[in-house]
Short mmCIF file of C-alpha atoms in Angstrom, two decimals:
data_model
loop_
_atom_site.label_atom_id
_atom_site.label_comp_id
_atom_site.label_asym_id
_atom_site.label_seq_id
_atom_site.Cartn_x
_atom_site.Cartn_y
_atom_site.Cartn_z
CA UNK A 180 25.86 1.18 3.37
CA UNK A 181 25.35 0.95 7.13
CA UNK A 182 25.86 4.67 7.49
CA UNK A 183 23.30 5.46 4.77
CA UNK A 184 20.73 3.18 6.40
CA UNK A 185 21.49 4.69 9.79
CA UNK A 186 20.96 8.24 8.53
CA UNK A 187 17.74 7.30 6.71
CA UNK A 188 16.17 5.53 9.66
CA UNK A 189 17.41 8.01 12.24
CA UNK A 190 15.72 10.61 10.05
CA UNK A 191 12.49 8.58 10.04
CA UNK A 192 12.74 8.26 13.78
CA UNK A 193 13.14 12.00 14.35
CA UNK A 194 10.46 12.89 11.80
CA UNK A 195 8.05 10.46 13.48
CA UNK A 196 8.81 11.91 16.91
CA UNK A 197 8.27 15.50 15.75
CA UNK A 198 5.11 14.54 13.88
CA UNK A 199 3.88 12.83 17.05
CA UNK A 200 4.02 16.15 18.86
CA UNK A 201 2.58 18.26 16.07
CA UNK A 202 -0.44 16.15 15.10
CA UNK A 203 -3.64 17.17 16.79
CA UNK A 204 -5.46 13.90 16.24
CA UNK A 205 -4.61 11.11 18.74
CA UNK A 206 -4.65 8.36 16.14
CA UNK A 207 -2.14 10.17 13.93
CA UNK A 208 0.10 10.63 16.95
CA UNK A 209 -0.19 6.92 17.75
CA UNK A 210 0.76 6.03 14.18
CA UNK A 211 3.78 8.33 14.32
CA UNK A 212 4.84 6.56 17.48
CA UNK A 213 4.69 3.27 15.57
CA UNK A 214 7.02 4.78 12.96
CA UNK A 215 9.43 5.78 15.75
CA UNK A 216 9.34 2.29 17.27
CA UNK A 217 9.96 0.47 14.00
CA UNK A 218 12.80 2.80 12.94
CA UNK A 219 14.37 2.21 16.36
CA UNK A 220 14.14 -1.52 15.63
CA UNK A 221 16.07 -0.97 12.39
CA UNK A 222 18.73 1.01 14.31
CA UNK A 223 19.10 -1.90 16.76
CA UNK A 224 19.47 -4.22 13.79
CA UNK A 225 22.22 -2.03 12.35
CA UNK A 226 24.08 -2.37 15.64
CA UNK A 227 23.83 -6.15 15.36
CA UNK A 228 21.18 -6.69 18.04
CA UNK A 229 18.80 -8.82 16.02
CA UNK A 230 16.78 -10.27 18.89
CA UNK A 231 16.31 -6.84 20.39
CA UNK A 232 15.10 -5.53 17.02
CA UNK A 233 12.56 -8.33 16.67
CA UNK A 234 11.39 -7.89 20.26
CA UNK A 235 11.05 -4.15 19.69
CA UNK A 236 8.75 -4.74 16.71
CA UNK A 237 6.70 -7.50 18.34
CA UNK A 238 6.31 -5.96 21.79
CA UNK A 239 6.29 -2.21 21.19
CA UNK A 240 5.15 -1.69 17.60
CA UNK A 241 2.91 -4.76 17.69
CA UNK A 242 1.38 -5.35 21.10
CA UNK A 243 1.64 -2.08 23.01
CA UNK A 244 0.77 0.24 20.15
CA UNK A 245 -2.16 -1.97 19.15
CA UNK A 246 -3.41 -1.44 22.68
CA UNK A 247 -2.91 2.33 22.32
CA UNK A 248 -4.83 2.53 19.04
CA UNK A 249 -7.45 0.19 20.52
CA UNK A 250 -8.06 2.58 23.39
CA UNK A 251 -8.08 5.63 21.09
CA UNK A 252 -10.63 3.91 18.85
CA UNK A 253 -12.71 2.63 21.74
CA UNK A 254 -13.02 6.04 23.37
CA UNK A 255 -13.32 7.63 19.93
CA UNK A 256 -11.10 10.46 21.12
CA UNK A 257 -11.65 13.56 19.04
CA UNK A 258 -9.33 16.27 17.87
CA UNK A 259 -7.33 17.99 20.59
CA UNK A 260 -7.54 21.75 21.01
CA UNK A 261 -4.40 23.75 20.46
CA UNK A 262 -3.66 26.06 23.36
CA UNK A 263 -1.29 28.95 23.41
CA UNK A 264 0.86 27.17 25.96
CA UNK A 265 1.83 28.37 29.38
CA UNK A 266 4.49 31.06 29.76
CA UNK A 267 6.34 29.29 32.55
CA UNK A 268 6.78 26.26 30.27
CA UNK A 269 8.33 28.48 27.65
CA UNK A 270 10.61 30.27 30.07
CA UNK A 271 11.69 27.29 32.15
CA UNK A 272 10.91 24.36 29.85
CA UNK A 273 13.28 24.85 26.95
CA UNK A 274 16.38 25.66 29.06
CA UNK A 275 15.55 22.73 31.34
CA UNK A 276 15.37 20.35 28.39
CA UNK A 277 18.70 21.62 27.08
CA UNK A 278 20.31 21.21 30.50
CA UNK A 279 18.97 17.67 30.97
CA UNK A 280 20.12 16.62 27.51
CA UNK A 281 23.54 18.14 28.18
CA UNK A 282 23.90 16.33 31.50
CA UNK A 283 22.83 13.00 29.99
CA UNK A 284 25.18 13.41 27.03
CA UNK A 285 28.19 14.27 29.20
CA UNK A 286 27.49 11.39 31.59
CA UNK A 287 27.23 8.93 28.73
CA UNK A 288 30.32 10.29 26.99
CA UNK A 289 32.39 10.40 30.18
CA UNK A 290 31.36 6.99 31.45
CA UNK A 291 34.06 4.38 31.07
CA UNK A 292 33.77 0.67 30.54
CA UNK A 293 30.36 0.69 28.90
CA UNK A 294 31.73 -1.19 25.91
CA UNK A 295 31.66 -0.07 22.31
CA UNK A 296 29.23 -0.81 19.52
CA UNK A 297 29.84 0.08 15.92
CA UNK A 298 27.79 -0.05 12.78
CA UNK A 299 29.05 -3.33 11.38
CA UNK A 300 28.11 -6.71 10.01
CA UNK A 301 28.73 -8.37 13.36
CA UNK A 302 25.66 -9.85 14.99
CA UNK A 303 25.04 -10.67 18.62
CA UNK A 304 23.28 -14.00 18.44
CA UNK A 305 20.24 -14.77 20.58
CA UNK A 306 22.28 -17.46 22.35
CA UNK A 307 24.93 -14.91 23.44
CA UNK A 308 22.25 -12.53 24.62
CA UNK A 309 20.52 -15.18 26.71
CA UNK A 310 23.83 -16.32 28.21
CA UNK A 311 24.43 -12.80 29.50
CA UNK A 312 20.83 -12.36 30.58
CA UNK A 313 20.40 -15.65 32.42
CA UNK A 314 23.91 -16.14 33.88
CA UNK A 315 25.60 -12.81 34.57
CA UNK A 316 22.55 -10.60 34.95
CA UNK A 317 20.17 -13.19 36.38
CA UNK A 318 19.34 -11.30 39.57
CA UNK A 319 18.47 -7.93 37.95
CA UNK A 320 16.47 -9.80 35.32
CA UNK A 321 14.41 -11.71 37.87
CA UNK A 322 13.93 -8.63 40.02
CA UNK A 323 12.59 -6.76 37.00
CA UNK A 324 10.14 -9.55 36.22
CA UNK A 325 8.92 -9.56 39.84
CA UNK A 326 8.45 -5.79 39.56
CA UNK A 327 6.31 -6.24 36.45
CA UNK A 328 4.35 -9.01 38.17
CA UNK A 329 3.61 -6.68 41.08
CA UNK A 330 2.38 -4.03 38.62
CA UNK A 331 0.04 -6.58 37.00
CA UNK A 332 -1.27 -7.72 40.38
CA UNK A 333 -1.83 -4.09 41.38
CA UNK A 334 -3.80 -3.42 38.21
CA UNK A 335 -5.95 -6.51 38.77
CA UNK A 336 -6.53 -5.57 42.41
CA UNK A 337 -7.61 -2.03 41.45
CA UNK A 338 -9.98 -3.37 38.78
CA UNK A 339 -11.48 -5.92 41.17
CA UNK A 340 -12.00 -3.53 44.08
CA UNK A 341 -13.92 -1.13 41.82
CA UNK A 342 -16.11 -4.01 40.71
CA UNK A 343 -16.75 -5.09 44.32
CA UNK A 344 -17.97 -1.65 45.36
CA UNK A 345 -20.44 -1.57 42.52
CA UNK A 346 -21.89 -4.97 43.40
CA UNK A 347 -22.10 -4.15 47.13
CA UNK A 348 -24.18 -1.02 46.58
CA UNK B 99 28.76 -13.65 -5.22
CA UNK B 100 28.79 -10.01 -6.25
CA UNK B 101 26.20 -7.59 -5.01
CA UNK B 102 24.63 -7.37 -8.47
CA UNK B 103 24.21 -11.14 -8.66
CA UNK B 104 22.73 -11.16 -5.19
CA UNK B 105 20.31 -8.40 -6.15
CA UNK B 106 19.19 -10.11 -9.36
CA UNK B 107 18.72 -13.51 -7.69
CA UNK B 108 16.75 -11.92 -4.86
CA UNK B 109 14.56 -10.03 -7.30
CA UNK B 110 13.87 -13.21 -9.26
CA UNK B 111 12.99 -15.13 -6.11
CA UNK B 112 10.72 -12.35 -4.87
CA UNK B 113 8.85 -12.17 -8.18
CA UNK B 114 8.41 -15.95 -8.44
CA UNK B 115 7.32 -16.38 -4.83
CA UNK B 116 4.87 -13.47 -5.03
CA UNK B 117 3.27 -14.81 -8.20
CA UNK B 118 3.02 -18.32 -6.76
CA UNK B 119 1.61 -16.92 -3.52
CA UNK B 120 -1.06 -14.87 -5.30
CA UNK B 121 -2.08 -17.87 -7.41
CA UNK B 122 -2.19 -19.98 -4.26
CA UNK B 123 -4.43 -17.35 -2.65
CA UNK B 124 -6.80 -17.40 -5.64
CA UNK B 125 -7.03 -21.18 -5.66
CA UNK B 126 -7.38 -21.41 -1.87
CA UNK B 127 -10.55 -19.36 -2.31
CA UNK B 128 -11.76 -21.85 -4.91
CA UNK B 129 -10.78 -24.77 -2.66
CA UNK B 130 -12.80 -23.25 0.16
CA UNK B 131 -15.87 -22.66 -2.02
CA UNK B 132 -15.74 -26.17 -3.46
CA UNK B 133 -15.18 -27.87 -0.10
CA UNK B 134 -17.76 -25.85 1.80
CA UNK B 135 -20.10 -26.63 -1.08
CA UNK B 136 -19.51 -30.36 -0.67
CA UNK B 137 -19.87 -30.12 3.13
CA UNK B 138 -23.24 -28.41 2.62
CA UNK B 139 -24.23 -30.98 -0.01
CA UNK B 140 -24.06 -28.74 -3.05
CA UNK B 141 -21.62 -28.38 -5.92
CA UNK B 142 -19.88 -25.05 -5.37
CA UNK B 143 -18.61 -23.16 -8.42
CA UNK B 144 -18.80 -25.48 -11.43
CA UNK B 145 -19.69 -23.35 -14.46
CA UNK B 146 -16.51 -21.48 -15.43
CA UNK B 147 -14.02 -23.89 -16.97
CA UNK B 148 -13.72 -27.58 -16.10
CA UNK B 149 -14.85 -28.16 -12.47
CA UNK B 150 -15.01 -24.37 -12.06
CA UNK B 151 -11.23 -24.13 -12.23
CA UNK B 152 -11.25 -20.75 -13.98
CA UNK B 153 -13.56 -19.21 -11.36
CA UNK B 154 -10.76 -17.40 -9.41
CA UNK B 155 -9.52 -15.65 -12.57
CA UNK B 156 -13.02 -14.48 -13.46
CA UNK B 157 -13.58 -13.32 -9.89
CA UNK B 158 -10.34 -11.37 -10.02
CA UNK B 159 -11.36 -9.68 -13.26
CA UNK B 160 -14.74 -8.84 -11.76
CA UNK B 161 -13.19 -7.23 -8.69
CA UNK B 162 -10.83 -5.19 -10.89
CA UNK B 163 -13.65 -3.87 -13.02
CA UNK B 164 -16.08 -2.98 -10.23
CA UNK B 165 -16.70 0.62 -9.35
CA UNK B 166 -14.46 1.88 -6.56
CA UNK B 167 -16.66 3.76 -4.12
CA UNK B 168 -15.18 5.95 -1.41
CA UNK B 169 -17.80 7.17 1.08
CA UNK B 170 -17.67 10.89 1.79
CA UNK B 171 -17.28 10.71 5.57
CA UNK B 172 -14.19 8.49 5.69
CA UNK B 173 -10.82 9.66 6.97
CA UNK B 174 -9.12 9.39 3.61
CA UNK B 175 -5.38 8.87 4.28
CA UNK B 176 -5.93 5.97 6.66
CA UNK B 177 -8.86 4.60 4.68
CA UNK B 178 -6.64 4.32 1.61
CA UNK B 179 -3.54 2.94 3.32
CA UNK B 180 -5.29 0.33 5.50
CA UNK B 181 -5.78 -2.34 2.77
CA UNK B 182 -2.18 -1.80 1.62
CA UNK B 183 -0.90 -2.49 5.16
CA UNK B 184 -3.08 -5.59 5.45
CA UNK B 185 -2.03 -7.13 2.13
CA UNK B 186 1.59 -5.97 2.35
CA UNK B 187 2.16 -7.56 5.75
CA UNK B 188 0.39 -10.72 4.67
CA UNK B 189 2.66 -11.11 1.63
CA UNK B 190 5.96 -10.05 3.26
CA UNK B 191 6.00 -12.74 5.92
CA UNK B 192 6.40 -15.51 3.32
CA UNK B 193 9.91 -14.13 2.62
CA UNK B 194 11.56 -16.01 5.48
CA UNK B 195 9.74 -19.32 4.90
CA UNK B 196 12.01 -22.08 3.57
CA UNK B 197 10.05 -24.44 1.36
CA UNK B 198 12.67 -26.80 -0.03
CA UNK B 199 16.00 -28.51 0.36
CA UNK B 200 18.65 -25.81 1.00
CA UNK B 201 21.65 -27.24 -0.83
CA UNK B 202 20.51 -27.49 -4.45
CA UNK B 203 21.35 -24.06 -5.90
CA UNK B 204 24.62 -23.32 -7.67
CA UNK B 205 27.14 -21.05 -5.98
CA UNK B 206 25.64 -20.99 -2.52
CA UNK B 207 22.30 -19.57 -3.59
CA UNK B 208 19.32 -20.82 -1.62
CA UNK B 209 16.74 -21.43 -4.30
CA UNK B 210 13.82 -22.19 -2.07
CA UNK B 211 13.92 -19.37 0.46
CA UNK B 212 14.02 -15.65 -0.23
CA UNK B 213 15.97 -14.78 2.88
CA UNK B 214 17.58 -17.03 5.49
CA UNK B 215 17.32 -15.06 8.73
CA UNK B 216 18.64 -16.13 12.13
CA UNK B 217 15.47 -14.97 13.81
CA UNK B 218 13.05 -16.09 11.07
CA UNK B 219 10.32 -17.13 13.49
CA UNK B 220 10.37 -13.76 15.27
CA UNK B 221 10.26 -11.96 11.92
CA UNK B 222 7.05 -13.79 11.03
CA UNK B 223 5.52 -13.00 14.42
CA UNK B 224 6.57 -9.35 14.13
CA UNK B 225 5.13 -8.86 10.67
CA UNK B 226 1.90 -10.57 11.70
CA UNK B 227 1.59 -8.24 14.67
CA UNK B 228 2.04 -5.21 12.41
CA UNK B 229 -0.63 -6.60 10.06
CA UNK B 230 -3.29 -5.92 12.70
CA UNK B 231 -3.10 -2.22 11.92
CA UNK B 232 -4.60 -2.85 8.49
CA UNK B 233 -7.78 -4.15 10.07
CA UNK B 234 -7.80 -1.77 13.02
CA UNK B 235 -7.32 1.36 10.92
CA UNK B 236 -9.76 0.29 8.20
CA UNK B 237 -12.54 -0.01 10.74
CA UNK B 238 -11.77 3.25 12.47
CA UNK B 239 -11.25 5.33 9.32
CA UNK B 240 -14.44 4.03 7.66
CA UNK B 241 -16.50 6.10 10.09
CA UNK B 242 -19.12 3.39 10.31
CA UNK B 243 -20.31 1.74 13.48
CA UNK B 244 -20.22 -1.79 12.09
CA UNK B 245 -16.70 -1.29 10.82
CA UNK B 246 -15.56 0.20 14.12
CA UNK B 247 -17.07 -2.66 16.12
CA UNK B 248 -15.47 -5.17 13.77
CA UNK B 249 -12.02 -3.66 14.09
CA UNK B 250 -12.32 -3.25 17.87
CA UNK B 251 -13.21 -6.91 18.16
CA UNK B 252 -10.35 -7.79 15.88
CA UNK B 253 -7.78 -5.80 17.90
CA UNK B 254 -8.98 -7.25 21.20
CA UNK B 255 -8.95 -10.76 19.76
CA UNK B 256 -5.45 -10.35 18.36
CA UNK B 257 -4.03 -8.95 21.61
CA UNK B 258 -5.53 -11.85 23.53
CA UNK B 259 -4.53 -14.68 21.22
CA UNK B 260 -1.09 -13.44 20.20
CA UNK B 261 0.21 -14.31 23.67
CA UNK B 262 -1.02 -17.88 23.51
CA UNK B 263 0.31 -18.17 19.97
CA UNK B 264 3.79 -16.95 20.90
CA UNK B 265 3.95 -19.06 24.07
CA UNK B 266 2.90 -22.18 22.17
CA UNK B 267 5.92 -21.81 19.91
CA UNK B 268 8.42 -21.58 22.79
CA UNK B 269 8.44 -25.35 23.32
CA UNK B 270 9.45 -25.95 19.71
CA UNK B 271 12.14 -23.28 19.89
CA UNK B 272 13.55 -24.81 23.06
CA UNK B 273 13.74 -28.23 21.43
CA UNK B 274 15.51 -26.90 18.33
CA UNK B 275 17.67 -24.42 20.25
CA UNK B 276 17.28 -21.85 17.50
CA UNK B 277 14.87 -19.33 16.02
CA UNK B 278 16.08 -20.05 12.50
CA UNK B 279 13.29 -21.83 10.62
CA UNK B 280 15.73 -23.95 8.63
CA UNK B 281 17.47 -25.19 11.79
CA UNK B 282 14.09 -25.95 13.34
CA UNK B 283 13.15 -28.07 10.33
CA UNK B 284 16.50 -29.86 10.27
CA UNK B 285 16.16 -30.69 13.96
CA UNK B 286 13.11 -32.81 13.03
CA UNK B 287 14.55 -34.47 9.95
CA UNK B 288 16.35 -37.49 11.39
CA UNK B 289 13.69 -40.18 11.75
CA UNK B 290 10.89 -38.91 9.56
CA UNK B 291 7.45 -38.84 11.13
CA UNK B 292 8.81 -40.15 14.45
CA UNK B 293 10.99 -37.10 14.99
CA UNK B 294 8.45 -34.46 14.00
CA UNK B 295 7.76 -32.10 16.83
CA UNK B 296 4.08 -33.00 16.95
CA UNK B 297 4.80 -36.72 17.56
CA UNK B 298 8.39 -37.42 18.55
CA UNK B 299 8.87 -34.04 20.21
CA UNK B 300 5.71 -34.41 22.33
CA UNK B 301 4.55 -30.95 21.26
CA UNK B 302 1.01 -31.92 20.29
CA UNK B 303 -0.45 -29.75 23.07
CA UNK B 304 1.55 -26.81 21.73
CA UNK B 305 0.36 -27.75 18.26
CA UNK B 306 -3.30 -27.61 19.25
CA UNK B 307 -2.80 -24.31 21.10
CA UNK B 308 -0.96 -22.86 18.12
CA UNK B 309 -3.61 -24.00 15.67
CA UNK B 310 -6.46 -22.57 17.75
CA UNK B 311 -4.69 -19.28 18.34
CA UNK B 312 -3.72 -19.04 14.69
CA UNK B 313 -7.34 -19.52 13.60
CA UNK B 314 -8.22 -16.62 15.86
CA UNK B 315 -5.31 -14.53 14.56
CA UNK B 316 -6.41 -14.98 10.96
CA UNK B 317 -10.04 -14.14 11.82
CA UNK B 318 -11.30 -17.44 10.51
CA UNK B 319 -14.33 -19.39 11.67
CA UNK B 320 -15.07 -20.23 14.45
CA UNK B 321 -13.30 -17.02 15.52
CA UNK B 322 -14.55 -14.77 12.70
CA UNK B 323 -16.25 -12.28 15.02
CA UNK B 324 -14.65 -9.22 13.37
CA UNK B 325 -16.72 -9.88 10.27
CA UNK B 326 -19.66 -11.71 11.76
CA UNK B 327 -22.19 -11.25 8.94
CA UNK B 328 -25.28 -11.73 11.07
CA UNK B 329 -24.36 -8.91 13.46
CA UNK B 330 -21.97 -6.55 11.68
CA UNK B 331 -22.91 -6.78 7.96
CA UNK B 332 -19.30 -7.31 6.90
CA UNK B 333 -17.31 -6.02 9.87
CA UNK B 334 -14.22 -3.96 9.24
CA UNK B 335 -14.49 -3.98 5.43
CA UNK B 336 -18.14 -2.93 5.18
CA UNK B 337 -17.27 0.36 3.46
CA UNK B 338 -14.71 -1.07 1.06
CA UNK B 339 -15.46 -2.02 -2.52
CA UNK B 340 -13.69 -3.22 -5.65
CA UNK B 341 -9.95 -3.88 -5.39
CA UNK B 342 -9.69 -2.41 -1.89
CA UNK B 343 -12.08 -5.06 -0.64
CA UNK B 344 -10.21 -7.65 -2.68
CA UNK B 345 -6.97 -6.67 -0.92
CA UNK B 346 -8.47 -7.47 2.49
CA UNK B 347 -9.83 -10.69 1.06
CA UNK B 348 -6.44 -11.67 -0.36
CA UNK B 349 -4.70 -10.69 2.88
CA UNK B 350 -6.95 -13.06 4.83
CA UNK B 351 -6.15 -16.00 2.59
CA UNK B 352 -2.44 -15.12 2.38
CA UNK B 353 -2.37 -15.13 6.19
CA UNK B 354 -4.02 -18.55 6.18
CA UNK B 355 -1.30 -19.84 3.88
CA UNK B 356 1.47 -18.32 6.03
CA UNK B 357 0.00 -19.86 9.17
CA UNK B 358 -0.16 -23.23 7.42
CA UNK B 359 3.48 -22.85 6.32
CA UNK B 360 4.60 -22.02 9.85
CA UNK B 361 2.65 -24.94 11.31
CA UNK B 362 4.25 -27.21 8.72
CA UNK B 363 7.75 -25.94 9.47
CA UNK B 364 7.47 -26.04 13.24
CA UNK B 365 5.42 -29.13 13.90
CA UNK B 366 5.37 -31.34 10.80
CA UNK B 367 9.00 -31.31 9.77
CA UNK B 368 8.76 -28.78 6.92
CA UNK B 369 10.02 -30.09 3.61
CA UNK B 370 11.42 -33.33 5.01
CA UNK B 371 9.85 -36.61 3.99
CA UNK B 372 7.64 -38.41 6.54
CA UNK B 373 9.65 -41.57 5.77
CA UNK B 374 12.84 -39.97 7.03
CA UNK B 375 16.09 -41.53 5.86
CA UNK B 376 14.58 -44.97 5.15
CA UNK B 377 15.26 -44.44 1.48
CA UNK B 378 18.50 -42.86 0.26
CA UNK B 379 18.00 -39.38 -1.26
CA UNK B 380 17.43 -39.55 -5.04
CA UNK B 381 20.48 -39.16 -7.26
CA UNK B 382 18.74 -37.05 -9.88
CA UNK B 383 19.19 -33.35 -9.12
CA UNK B 384 15.61 -32.50 -10.15
CA UNK B 385 14.09 -35.23 -8.02
CA UNK B 386 16.34 -34.10 -5.18
CA UNK B 387 14.95 -30.58 -5.54
CA UNK B 388 11.31 -31.41 -6.22
CA UNK B 389 10.49 -34.13 -3.67
CA UNK B 390 10.91 -31.79 -0.67
CA UNK B 391 8.68 -29.23 -2.38
CA UNK B 392 6.08 -31.94 -2.94
CA UNK B 393 6.04 -32.87 0.75
CA UNK B 394 5.91 -29.22 1.80
CA UNK B 395 3.01 -28.40 -0.50
CA UNK B 396 1.17 -31.54 0.58
CA UNK B 397 1.48 -30.61 4.26
CA UNK B 398 0.44 -27.01 3.69
CA UNK B 399 -2.50 -28.21 1.62
CA UNK B 400 -3.68 -30.49 4.41
CA UNK B 401 -3.65 -27.54 6.80
CA UNK B 402 -5.68 -25.44 4.37
CA UNK B 403 -8.10 -28.36 4.04
CA UNK B 404 -8.41 -28.44 7.82
CA UNK B 405 -9.10 -24.68 7.85
CA UNK B 406 -12.03 -25.11 5.48
CA UNK B 407 -13.27 -28.22 7.24
CA UNK B 408 -13.35 -26.39 10.58
CA UNK B 409 -15.14 -23.46 8.97
CA UNK B 410 -17.74 -25.76 7.49
CA UNK B 411 -18.30 -27.61 10.76
CA UNK B 412 -18.08 -25.35 13.81
CA UNK B 413 -20.47 -22.52 14.73
CA UNK B 414 -19.11 -19.09 15.67
CA UNK B 415 -18.08 -18.39 19.26
CA UNK B 416 -19.89 -15.80 21.34
CA UNK B 417 -17.68 -12.86 22.27
CA UNK B 418 -17.36 -13.63 26.00
CA UNK B 419 -16.67 -17.28 25.20
CA UNK B 420 -13.89 -16.16 22.88
CA UNK B 421 -12.21 -14.04 25.55
CA UNK B 422 -12.64 -16.64 28.32
CA UNK B 423 -11.27 -19.37 26.11
CA UNK B 424 -8.20 -17.36 25.14
CA UNK B 425 -7.22 -16.11 28.58
CA UNK B 426 -8.46 -18.87 30.89
CA UNK B 427 -7.61 -21.98 28.87
CA UNK B 428 -5.19 -21.41 26.00
CA UNK B 429 -2.72 -19.20 27.90
CA UNK B 430 -2.32 -21.45 30.98
CA UNK B 431 -2.08 -24.54 28.77
CA UNK B 432 0.66 -22.89 26.71
CA UNK B 433 2.58 -21.91 29.87
CA UNK B 434 2.23 -25.42 31.29
CA UNK B 435 3.55 -26.77 28.01
CA UNK B 436 6.65 -24.58 28.32
CA UNK B 437 7.15 -25.81 31.88
CA UNK B 438 6.71 -29.45 30.87
CA UNK B 439 9.01 -29.17 27.88
CA UNK B 440 11.77 -27.47 29.85
CA UNK B 441 11.57 -30.07 32.64
CA UNK B 442 11.71 -32.83 30.06
CA UNK B 443 14.68 -31.24 28.30
CA UNK B 444 16.49 -30.78 31.61
CA UNK B 445 16.02 -34.29 33.02
CA UNK B 446 15.89 -36.63 30.06
#
């Protein structure tokens, strides 16, 4: 049962990703990305990470992609032109992608002590997750949140300085 | 319980809940028309059946029979799927709502909840956040400036108020220590009205923030800018007719009902009696099953009443007021509430 669901949703995920690249209209690409995000959430759920699955749907499929579609609609972006593609991308690009994927795969497969997850009925409860997050990994967690805060402050500062120039002129 | 039994029970529950939900949607519309009528000193629908009680059925038949126009310039695939997304998401989220005593079914079957999920609250939030696409895509695919403006407003409004809505619920979750809706309700059951989160749990600030944000999320007055009639004809559903329009209409009222259910579960003790354990639970199995449902329906009804009352009383916000209110007041208040609740939980 788990395996069937995994294959179905992994298929959705890949189909969405390929469709994202092939579509020429931005809004169709954005919608394919939503399909990818939600199928990823189902894959997390199959691995027993229920909180992660819910967060994936709420944050990525819900909030961030709404923002994407909002911007596409606001700018009313039209159809993109299809180019023939550059030759260097064809010559260098595909081998480079294969090499990078190979390196990543070997590193992940060779790495020891990462722990094992299996498709099973076992569920990591939200309480377990938060224990790990707020006790053992507290420092990385807080550092990440400070990083995000800095990004927000930077965005606000950029927006404000542009506004100030306009009013001063 | 075999897998076949599980499947059949689930199917039965889904069918019953969907039918009840759709009837509730139809009669919420009637409730709104009657109440707004009384608020404006007129009768509301009163011709079809006694007190106009058959009006929703006639309206439904009318919407079915109307001609289904599809304008030529629309982007068809999205135009057709948008109302389905809106109504589908509005109906799915009721699946995790528990509306009665859990331990009455035979053989470990929960009669009064389709699915008991550990992260029920997050599931509702997630499905609601997907529901936005119905409105956003309908406006964009209609190829009409009023529709586009309506759906842009709606997306912006939802992005802004979803944060306040989610943050307002954190206090309740911290008090219950769980995201399971049933556990949250049971954490408020001990002393009746005194242990409800809104009173005994000191979450009334969170309650007000949640209610305001939820009104904005469901596009109801005074936050109904996405379909502001005086500026945008009908907003995002201007180009829709017949059943496709009806699906948006039903989605709006189904969302209202879901929001009322969530407010009931999180702040008003769900299906538990306001008298708490003053009286021993009734011996009769039917009374044991039906009293909780009565309390639940009563609480949800009072929220729906409040919805209509607010709509009949308050004027619509201006757009900048809406944004200022969401970001400058609701969000900080919700964060302060989290801070206060966690300090209180740590030092009590």
